[in-house]
mmCIF file of C-alpha atoms and ligand atoms in Angstrom:
data_model
loop_
_atom_site.group_PDB
_atom_site.id
_atom_site.type_symbol
_atom_site.label_atom_id
_atom_site.label_comp_id
_atom_site.label_asym_id
_atom_site.label_seq_id
_atom_site.Cartn_x
_atom_site.Cartn_y
_atom_site.Cartn_z
ATOM 1 C CA MET A 1 106.326 76.707 89.700
ATOM 2 C CA ARG A 2 103.727 76.663 92.479
ATOM 3 C CA HIS A 3 103.884 79.328 95.219
ATOM 4 C CA TYR A 4 101.832 79.951 98.366
ATOM 5 C CA LEU A 5 101.370 83.716 98.204
ATOM 6 C CA ASP A 6 97.643 84.493 98.124
ATOM 7 C CA LEU A 7 94.709 82.210 98.979
ATOM 8 C CA ALA A 8 92.964 83.469 95.844
ATOM 9 C CA ASP A 9 95.531 81.450 93.826
ATOM 10 C CA TRP A 10 94.395 78.188 95.435
ATOM 11 C CA ARG A 11 91.202 76.266 94.697
ATOM 12 C CA SER A 12 88.918 75.427 97.628
ATOM 13 C CA GLU A 13 89.519 71.732 96.958
ATOM 14 C CA GLU A 14 93.290 72.260 97.254
ATOM 15 C CA ILE A 15 92.837 74.085 100.567
ATOM 16 C CA ARG A 16 90.857 71.080 101.822
ATOM 17 C CA GLU A 17 93.715 68.799 100.721
ATOM 18 C CA LEU A 18 96.256 70.979 102.562
ATOM 19 C CA LEU A 19 94.115 70.768 105.718
ATOM 20 C CA ASN A 20 93.888 66.966 105.424
ATOM 21 C CA LEU A 21 97.646 66.784 104.921
ATOM 22 C CA ALA A 22 98.199 68.992 107.997
ATOM 23 C CA GLN A 23 96.020 66.660 110.083
ATOM 24 C CA PHE A 24 97.929 63.627 108.757
ATOM 25 C CA LEU A 25 101.349 65.194 109.448
ATOM 26 C CA ARG A 26 100.255 66.210 112.956
ATOM 27 C CA LEU A 27 99.127 62.655 113.751
ATOM 28 C CA GLU A 28 102.280 61.176 112.227
ATOM 29 C CA PHE A 29 104.475 63.589 114.209
ATOM 30 C CA LYS A 30 102.679 62.869 117.480
ATOM 31 C CA SER A 31 102.868 59.112 116.958
ATOM 32 C CA GLY A 32 106.661 58.939 116.776
ATOM 33 C CA GLY A 33 107.822 61.402 114.150
ATOM 34 C CA ASN A 34 107.447 62.432 110.521
ATOM 35 C CA LYS A 35 109.033 60.615 107.610
ATOM 36 C CA PRO A 36 112.012 62.710 106.405
ATOM 37 C CA VAL A 37 110.337 63.625 103.123
ATOM 38 C CA LEU A 38 112.340 66.889 102.882
ATOM 39 C CA ARG A 39 115.747 65.315 103.584
ATOM 40 C CA GLY A 40 118.534 67.280 101.911
ATOM 41 C CA LYS A 41 116.257 70.278 101.284
ATOM 42 C CA THR A 42 116.699 73.771 102.686
ATOM 43 C CA LEU A 43 114.177 76.571 103.194
ATOM 44 C CA ALA A 44 115.541 80.144 103.115
ATOM 45 C CA MET A 45 113.582 82.375 105.505
ATOM 46 C CA ILE A 46 113.688 86.085 104.652
ATOM 47 C CA PHE A 47 112.484 88.431 107.397
ATOM 48 C CA GLN A 48 112.014 92.192 106.965
ATOM 49 C CA LYS A 49 109.887 92.223 110.154
ATOM 50 C CA PRO A 50 110.127 90.532 113.585
ATOM 51 C CA SER A 51 108.582 87.127 114.294
ATOM 52 C CA LEU A 52 108.298 84.456 116.943
ATOM 53 C CA ARG A 53 105.735 81.947 115.670
ATOM 54 C CA THR A 54 106.522 82.130 111.962
ATOM 55 C CA LYS A 55 110.261 81.776 112.414
ATOM 56 C CA VAL A 56 110.115 78.973 114.967
ATOM 57 C CA SER A 57 107.324 76.989 113.290
ATOM 58 C CA PHE A 58 108.976 77.055 109.853
ATOM 59 C CA GLU A 59 112.385 76.154 111.242
ATOM 60 C CA THR A 60 111.164 73.340 113.502
ATOM 61 C CA GLY A 61 108.801 72.166 110.745
ATOM 62 C CA MET A 62 111.668 71.815 108.267
ATOM 63 C CA ASN A 63 113.753 69.957 110.883
ATOM 64 C CA GLN A 64 110.905 67.566 111.670
ATOM 65 C CA LEU A 65 110.578 66.744 107.971
ATOM 66 C CA GLY A 66 114.304 65.987 107.660
ATOM 67 C CA GLY A 67 115.286 69.296 106.037
ATOM 68 C CA ALA A 68 116.900 72.506 107.232
ATOM 69 C CA ALA A 69 116.011 76.187 107.446
ATOM 70 C CA LEU A 70 118.218 79.220 106.989
ATOM 71 C CA MET A 71 117.417 82.512 108.710
ATOM 72 C CA LEU A 72 118.050 85.685 106.689
ATOM 73 C CA GLY A 73 117.283 88.701 108.871
ATOM 74 C CA PRO A 74 116.613 92.255 107.717
ATOM 75 C CA ASP A 75 120.227 93.381 107.959
ATOM 76 C CA GLU A 76 121.736 90.343 106.292
ATOM 77 C CA ILE A 77 120.658 90.428 102.660
ATOM 78 C CA GLY A 78 119.222 93.926 102.248
ATOM 79 C CA LEU A 79 116.370 92.698 100.034
ATOM 80 C CA GLY A 80 115.845 95.269 97.271
ATOM 81 C CA LYS A 81 118.539 97.523 98.758
ATOM 82 C CA ARG A 82 121.892 95.746 98.575
ATOM 83 C CA GLU A 83 120.575 93.763 95.644
ATOM 84 C CA SER A 84 117.401 93.682 93.546
ATOM 85 C CA ILE A 85 114.565 91.384 94.644
ATOM 86 C CA GLY A 86 114.847 89.471 91.366
ATOM 87 C CA ASP A 87 118.576 88.828 91.796
ATOM 88 C CA VAL A 88 118.044 87.671 95.398
ATOM 89 C CA ALA A 89 115.341 85.242 94.192
ATOM 90 C CA ARG A 90 117.466 83.870 91.351
ATOM 91 C CA SER A 91 120.596 83.488 93.480
ATOM 92 C CA LEU A 92 118.743 81.859 96.386
ATOM 93 C CA SER A 93 117.063 79.439 93.961
ATOM 94 C CA ARG A 94 120.521 77.995 93.130
ATOM 95 C CA PHE A 95 121.099 77.071 96.809
ATOM 96 C CA VAL A 96 117.752 76.268 98.394
ATOM 97 C CA GLN A 97 114.582 74.385 97.453
ATOM 98 C CA GLY A 98 112.113 76.861 98.977
ATOM 99 C CA ILE A 99 111.881 80.499 100.089
ATOM 100 C CA MET A 100 109.647 81.825 102.860
ATOM 101 C CA ALA A 101 109.430 85.612 103.105
ATOM 102 C CA ARG A 102 107.936 88.007 105.657
ATOM 103 C CA VAL A 103 108.023 91.467 104.091
ATOM 104 C CA PHE A 104 106.338 94.860 104.025
ATOM 105 C CA ALA A 105 104.946 95.314 100.486
ATOM 106 C CA HIS A 106 102.917 92.403 99.109
ATOM 107 C CA GLU A 107 104.468 93.194 95.737
ATOM 108 C CA THR A 108 107.807 91.994 97.167
ATOM 109 C CA VAL A 109 106.620 88.371 97.547
ATOM 110 C CA LEU A 110 105.011 88.548 94.096
ATOM 111 C CA GLU A 111 108.336 89.665 92.663
ATOM 112 C CA LEU A 112 110.223 86.928 94.529
ATOM 113 C CA GLY A 113 107.738 84.486 93.015
ATOM 114 C CA ARG A 114 108.242 85.838 89.507
ATOM 115 C CA TYR A 115 112.006 85.320 89.614
ATOM 116 C CA ALA A 116 112.477 82.296 91.898
ATOM 117 C CA THR A 117 112.820 78.848 90.351
ATOM 118 C CA CYS A 118 111.796 77.275 93.665
ATOM 119 C CA PRO A 119 108.499 77.690 95.586
ATOM 120 C CA VAL A 120 107.937 80.946 97.504
ATOM 121 C CA ILE A 121 105.761 81.045 100.639
ATOM 122 C CA ASN A 122 104.191 84.223 102.012
ATOM 123 C CA GLY A 123 105.085 84.452 105.713
ATOM 124 C CA LEU A 124 103.109 87.736 106.049
ATOM 125 C CA THR A 125 102.973 90.919 104.023
ATOM 126 C CA ASP A 126 101.281 94.230 104.800
ATOM 127 C CA SER A 127 98.124 92.899 103.153
ATOM 128 C CA GLN A 128 98.067 89.113 103.636
ATOM 129 C CA HIS A 129 98.940 86.330 106.090
ATOM 130 C CA PRO A 130 97.876 83.097 104.347
ATOM 131 C CA CYS A 131 99.923 80.723 106.567
ATOM 132 C CA GLN A 132 98.108 82.069 109.616
ATOM 133 C CA ALA A 133 94.731 81.631 107.892
ATOM 134 C CA LEU A 134 95.386 77.964 107.062
ATOM 135 C CA ALA A 135 96.330 77.290 110.702
ATOM 136 C CA ASP A 136 93.233 79.188 111.839
ATOM 137 C CA VAL A 137 90.858 77.136 109.711
ATOM 138 C CA LEU A 138 92.537 73.968 111.012
ATOM 139 C CA THR A 139 91.964 75.245 114.560
ATOM 140 C CA ILE A 140 88.292 75.966 113.875
ATOM 141 C CA ILE A 141 87.876 72.406 112.553
ATOM 142 C CA ASP A 142 89.640 71.022 115.652
ATOM 143 C CA HIS A 143 87.312 72.866 118.017
ATOM 144 C CA LEU A 144 84.020 73.112 116.123
ATOM 145 C CA GLY A 145 84.227 70.045 113.874
ATOM 146 C CA ARG A 146 83.879 71.987 110.634
ATOM 147 C CA VAL A 147 84.016 75.499 109.188
ATOM 148 C CA GLU A 148 81.119 74.989 106.801
ATOM 149 C CA GLY A 149 78.096 76.925 108.046
ATOM 150 C CA ARG A 150 79.983 78.372 111.035
ATOM 151 C CA ARG A 151 79.880 82.096 111.720
ATOM 152 C CA VAL A 152 83.289 83.740 112.101
ATOM 153 C CA ALA A 153 83.351 87.337 113.392
ATOM 154 C CA PHE A 154 86.492 89.446 113.103
ATOM 155 C CA VAL A 155 86.507 92.553 115.303
ATOM 156 C CA GLY A 156 89.072 95.251 114.552
ATOM 157 C CA ASP A 157 91.376 96.326 111.779
ATOM 158 C CA GLY A 158 90.689 95.195 108.185
ATOM 159 C CA ASN A 159 94.309 94.059 108.009
ATOM 160 C CA ASN A 160 96.464 91.255 106.575
ATOM 161 C CA VAL A 161 95.200 88.671 109.075
ATOM 162 C CA ALA A 162 91.549 89.622 108.522
ATOM 163 C CA PHE A 163 91.846 89.429 104.741
ATOM 164 C CA SER A 164 93.512 86.011 104.545
ATOM 165 C CA LEU A 165 91.192 84.629 107.237
ATOM 166 C CA ALA A 166 88.135 85.819 105.298
ATOM 167 C CA GLN A 167 89.451 84.129 102.148
ATOM 168 C CA ALA A 168 90.163 80.871 104.024
ATOM 169 C CA VAL A 169 86.768 80.826 105.736
ATOM 170 C CA ALA A 170 85.095 81.479 102.365
ATOM 171 C CA HIS A 171 87.055 78.586 100.811
ATOM 172 C CA ALA A 172 85.827 76.318 103.602
ATOM 173 C CA GLY A 173 82.160 77.333 103.306
ATOM 174 C CA GLY A 174 81.957 79.421 106.482
ATOM 175 C CA HIS A 175 80.251 82.765 107.043
ATOM 176 C CA PHE A 176 82.487 85.750 107.749
ATOM 177 C CA ALA A 177 81.556 89.086 109.299
ATOM 178 C CA ILE A 178 83.968 91.898 110.079
ATOM 179 C CA ALA A 179 83.399 94.991 112.208
ATOM 180 C CA SER A 180 85.901 97.825 111.805
ATOM 181 C CA PRO A 181 85.855 101.542 112.577
ATOM 182 C CA PRO A 182 85.068 103.805 109.604
ATOM 183 C CA GLY A 183 88.221 104.170 107.523
ATOM 184 C CA TYR A 184 89.767 100.912 108.773
ATOM 185 C CA GLY A 185 87.753 98.367 106.802
ATOM 186 C CA LEU A 186 89.105 95.885 104.270
ATOM 187 C CA PRO A 187 90.185 97.500 100.974
ATOM 188 C CA GLU A 188 87.761 97.198 98.034
ATOM 189 C CA GLU A 189 90.000 94.792 96.123
ATOM 190 C CA ASP A 190 90.176 92.480 99.149
ATOM 191 C CA ILE A 191 86.387 92.486 99.388
ATOM 192 C CA ASP A 192 86.145 91.525 95.708
ATOM 193 C CA SER A 193 88.568 88.635 96.226
ATOM 194 C CA ILE A 194 86.676 87.340 99.279
ATOM 195 C CA ALA A 195 83.280 87.711 97.546
ATOM 196 C CA LEU A 196 84.488 85.699 94.550
ATOM 197 C CA ILE A 197 85.608 82.779 96.742
ATOM 198 C CA ALA A 198 82.491 83.046 98.932
ATOM 199 C CA ARG A 199 80.120 82.886 95.952
ATOM 200 C CA ALA A 200 81.698 79.641 94.744
ATOM 201 C CA ASN A 201 81.277 77.992 98.151
ATOM 202 C CA GLY A 202 77.863 79.142 99.397
ATOM 203 C CA SER A 203 79.598 81.289 102.011
ATOM 204 C CA THR A 204 78.527 84.774 103.059
ATOM 205 C CA PHE A 205 80.628 87.830 103.781
ATOM 206 C CA GLU A 206 79.371 90.920 105.658
ATOM 207 C CA THR A 207 81.001 94.157 106.810
ATOM 208 C CA PHE A 208 79.853 96.270 109.773
ATOM 209 C CA HIS A 209 80.991 99.176 111.886
ATOM 210 C CA ASP A 210 79.144 97.916 114.969
ATOM 211 C CA PRO A 211 81.053 95.075 116.688
ATOM 212 C CA VAL A 212 77.855 93.750 118.282
ATOM 213 C CA GLN A 213 76.285 93.193 114.868
ATOM 214 C CA ALA A 214 79.281 91.186 113.671
ATOM 215 C CA VAL A 215 79.575 89.141 116.857
ATOM 216 C CA ARG A 216 75.881 88.294 117.297
ATOM 217 C CA GLU A 217 75.502 84.464 117.328
ATOM 218 C CA ALA A 218 79.112 84.055 116.137
ATOM 219 C CA ASP A 219 80.805 80.669 116.638
ATOM 220 C CA VAL A 220 84.251 82.276 116.436
ATOM 221 C CA VAL A 221 85.284 85.736 117.649
ATOM 222 C CA TYR A 222 88.649 86.756 116.232
ATOM 223 C CA THR A 223 90.732 89.851 116.819
ATOM 224 C CA ASP A 224 94.232 91.101 116.036
ATOM 225 C CA THR A 225 96.409 94.056 116.932
ATOM 226 C CA TRP A 226 95.205 97.589 116.170
ATOM 227 C CA ILE A 227 98.769 98.523 115.155
ATOM 228 C CA SER A 228 100.362 96.167 112.668
ATOM 229 C CA MET A 229 104.104 96.068 112.047
ATOM 230 C CA GLY A 230 104.983 99.174 110.060
ATOM 231 C CA GLN A 231 102.090 101.294 111.438
ATOM 232 C CA GLU A 232 103.864 102.395 114.617
ATOM 233 C CA ALA A 233 103.806 106.086 113.624
ATOM 234 C CA SER A 234 99.982 106.204 113.795
ATOM 235 C CA ALA A 235 99.739 104.185 117.024
ATOM 236 C CA GLN A 236 98.157 106.909 119.178
ATOM 237 C CA GLN A 237 95.450 107.710 116.634
ATOM 238 C CA ARG A 238 94.693 104.037 116.106
ATOM 239 C CA ILE A 239 94.432 103.282 119.827
ATOM 240 C CA ALA A 240 91.887 106.098 120.116
ATOM 241 C CA ASP A 241 89.888 105.035 117.042
ATOM 242 C CA PHE A 242 89.720 101.351 117.994
ATOM 243 C CA GLN A 243 88.636 101.730 121.658
ATOM 244 C CA PRO A 244 85.036 100.544 121.019
ATOM 245 C CA TYR A 245 86.401 97.415 119.261
ATOM 246 C CA GLN A 246 87.953 95.670 122.239
ATOM 247 C CA VAL A 247 87.031 91.992 122.557
ATOM 248 C CA ASN A 248 85.996 91.756 126.203
ATOM 249 C CA ALA A 249 83.560 89.763 128.331
ATOM 250 C CA ASN A 250 80.747 92.186 127.536
ATOM 251 C CA LEU A 251 81.131 91.773 123.763
ATOM 252 C CA MET A 252 81.377 87.985 124.154
ATOM 253 C CA LYS A 253 77.843 87.974 125.619
ATOM 254 C CA TYR A 254 76.500 88.509 122.094
ATOM 255 C CA ALA A 255 78.340 85.532 120.606
ATOM 256 C CA SER A 256 77.108 81.961 120.601
ATOM 257 C CA ARG A 257 77.296 80.391 124.075
ATOM 258 C CA ARG A 258 80.002 77.944 122.907
ATOM 259 C CA ALA A 259 81.957 80.477 120.827
ATOM 260 C CA ILE A 260 85.730 80.232 120.693
ATOM 261 C CA VAL A 261 88.056 83.239 120.807
ATOM 262 C CA MET A 262 90.956 83.466 118.383
ATOM 263 C CA HIS A 263 93.954 85.773 117.968
ATOM 264 C CA CYS A 264 96.981 85.234 115.718
ATOM 265 C CA LEU A 265 99.304 86.677 118.431
ATOM 266 C CA PRO A 266 101.221 88.678 119.476
ATOM 267 C CA ALA A 267 98.371 90.087 121.587
ATOM 268 C CA HIS A 268 98.266 93.516 123.153
ATOM 269 C CA ARG A 269 96.509 92.687 126.381
ATOM 270 C CA GLY A 270 94.213 95.486 127.508
ATOM 271 C CA GLN A 271 93.966 96.907 123.977
ATOM 272 C CA GLU A 272 92.256 94.692 121.375
ATOM 273 C CA VAL A 273 91.560 91.944 123.921
ATOM 274 C CA THR A 274 91.308 91.696 127.696
ATOM 275 C CA ASP A 275 93.250 89.214 129.834
ATOM 276 C CA GLU A 276 89.936 87.787 130.971
ATOM 277 C CA VAL A 277 88.995 86.807 127.414
ATOM 278 C CA LEU A 278 92.457 85.808 126.170
ATOM 279 C CA ASP A 279 93.014 83.552 129.198
ATOM 280 C CA GLY A 280 89.372 82.476 129.430
ATOM 281 C CA PRO A 281 87.936 79.023 128.766
ATOM 282 C CA TYR A 282 86.849 79.903 125.230
ATOM 283 C CA SER A 283 90.317 81.057 124.121
ATOM 284 C CA VAL A 284 92.138 78.728 121.678
ATOM 285 C CA VAL A 285 95.019 81.062 120.838
ATOM 286 C CA PHE A 286 97.837 78.669 121.728
ATOM 287 C CA ASP A 287 96.225 75.861 119.737
ATOM 288 C CA GLN A 288 96.301 78.317 116.829
ATOM 289 C CA ALA A 289 99.987 78.962 117.470
ATOM 290 C CA GLU A 290 100.730 75.214 117.486
ATOM 291 C CA ASN A 291 98.710 74.692 114.325
ATOM 292 C CA ARG A 292 101.022 77.091 112.478
ATOM 293 C CA LEU A 293 103.540 74.247 112.632
ATOM 294 C CA HIS A 294 101.205 71.567 111.281
ATOM 295 C CA ALA A 295 99.577 73.734 108.605
ATOM 296 C CA GLN A 296 102.915 75.027 107.314
ATOM 297 C CA LYS A 297 104.392 71.529 107.227
ATOM 298 C CA ALA A 298 101.555 70.646 104.859
ATOM 299 C CA ILE A 299 102.458 73.637 102.665
ATOM 300 C CA LEU A 300 106.153 72.674 102.732
ATOM 301 C CA VAL A 301 105.434 69.053 101.809
ATOM 302 C CA LYS A 302 102.978 70.029 99.068
ATOM 303 C CA LEU A 303 105.418 72.511 97.490
ATOM 304 C CA MET A 304 108.840 71.033 98.205
ATOM 305 C CA ALA A 305 108.571 67.226 98.552
HETATM 306 N N1 CP B 1 101.086 85.132 114.283
HETATM 307 C C1 CP B 1 102.340 85.341 113.826
HETATM 308 O O1 CP B 1 102.613 85.390 112.626
HETATM 309 O O2 CP B 1 103.271 85.457 114.818
HETATM 310 P P1 CP B 1 104.762 86.026 114.626
HETATM 311 O O3 CP B 1 104.634 87.449 114.170
HETATM 312 O O4 CP B 1 105.391 85.884 115.981
HETATM 313 O O5 CP B 1 105.452 85.189 113.584
HETATM 314 N N1 NVA B 2 98.506 92.225 111.776
HETATM 315 C C1 NVA B 2 99.727 91.893 112.472
HETATM 316 C C2 NVA B 2 99.912 90.413 112.490
HETATM 317 C C3 NVA B 2 101.135 89.923 113.223
HETATM 318 C C4 NVA B 2 101.308 88.450 113.147
HETATM 319 C C5 NVA B 2 100.899 92.596 111.828
HETATM 320 O O1 NVA B 2 100.962 92.644 110.589
HETATM 321 O O2 NVA B 2 101.744 93.114 112.551
#
């Protein structure tokens, strides 16, 4: 049973195939509609956390492919509370042909994957966001032609989005640099995972504390919230610690002249990014949002068709 839980489980060649499939499905959709290759199939969507893009893109994606999606919010199934994660996975597998889950602990999607007899897709955990990363790489290709050899700078928290993005960029042969405040960098095990993929693809991976060093000559400047879902209790401390890491017009001066700005959204305007940058000519954030749909349709077709 194949799952989409961690980009380390996928070969670089397979990621390239997913990206090609996403481009094909996007073209097919925009030239009259997709073939209903998922007709009669249902995706269960488990959410322990809020979502706009993930929920809407998975649901519309399933509809466009002839299938259906079922929303299971935090209060509905009580994952691991009303019932064990394993029993939820085994029961759901008797009704649906795929499970997408947005949860807190990464271990929860691993456990769903261990028990499910249908594919499980990671729709974000505390440590990874691989659907976002696939859409992001697709967006970089759309705007810069290729990821190979491009310099991607992530400014901010060494979080779920940063980790999966670094893995995806490494798979695609790009160079990744991250600047985070001391104490907020990527965990050691994430760095090992990224380094392993990078070595196989001639990619480089660097970590900094100084945002200017990461952003210098970058082709892509990426940021995300300073306070991820579940970290609300430490919000005040984080806002103070991350002040020097705002992506603003001054920081953008150090990037390549044609650099694009990326953000997975939701954005906290005036915190990690200014309005001027987010709404500026180099911002591609809504293309990223749209590409969630196309990238995830490729994942759905690959795993469920
Ligand atoms: N980027 C992203 O995953 O958005 P949502 O949290 O709205 O799904
Ligand atoms: N890092 C953010 C991403 C939201 C899509 C979070 O986990 O809340």
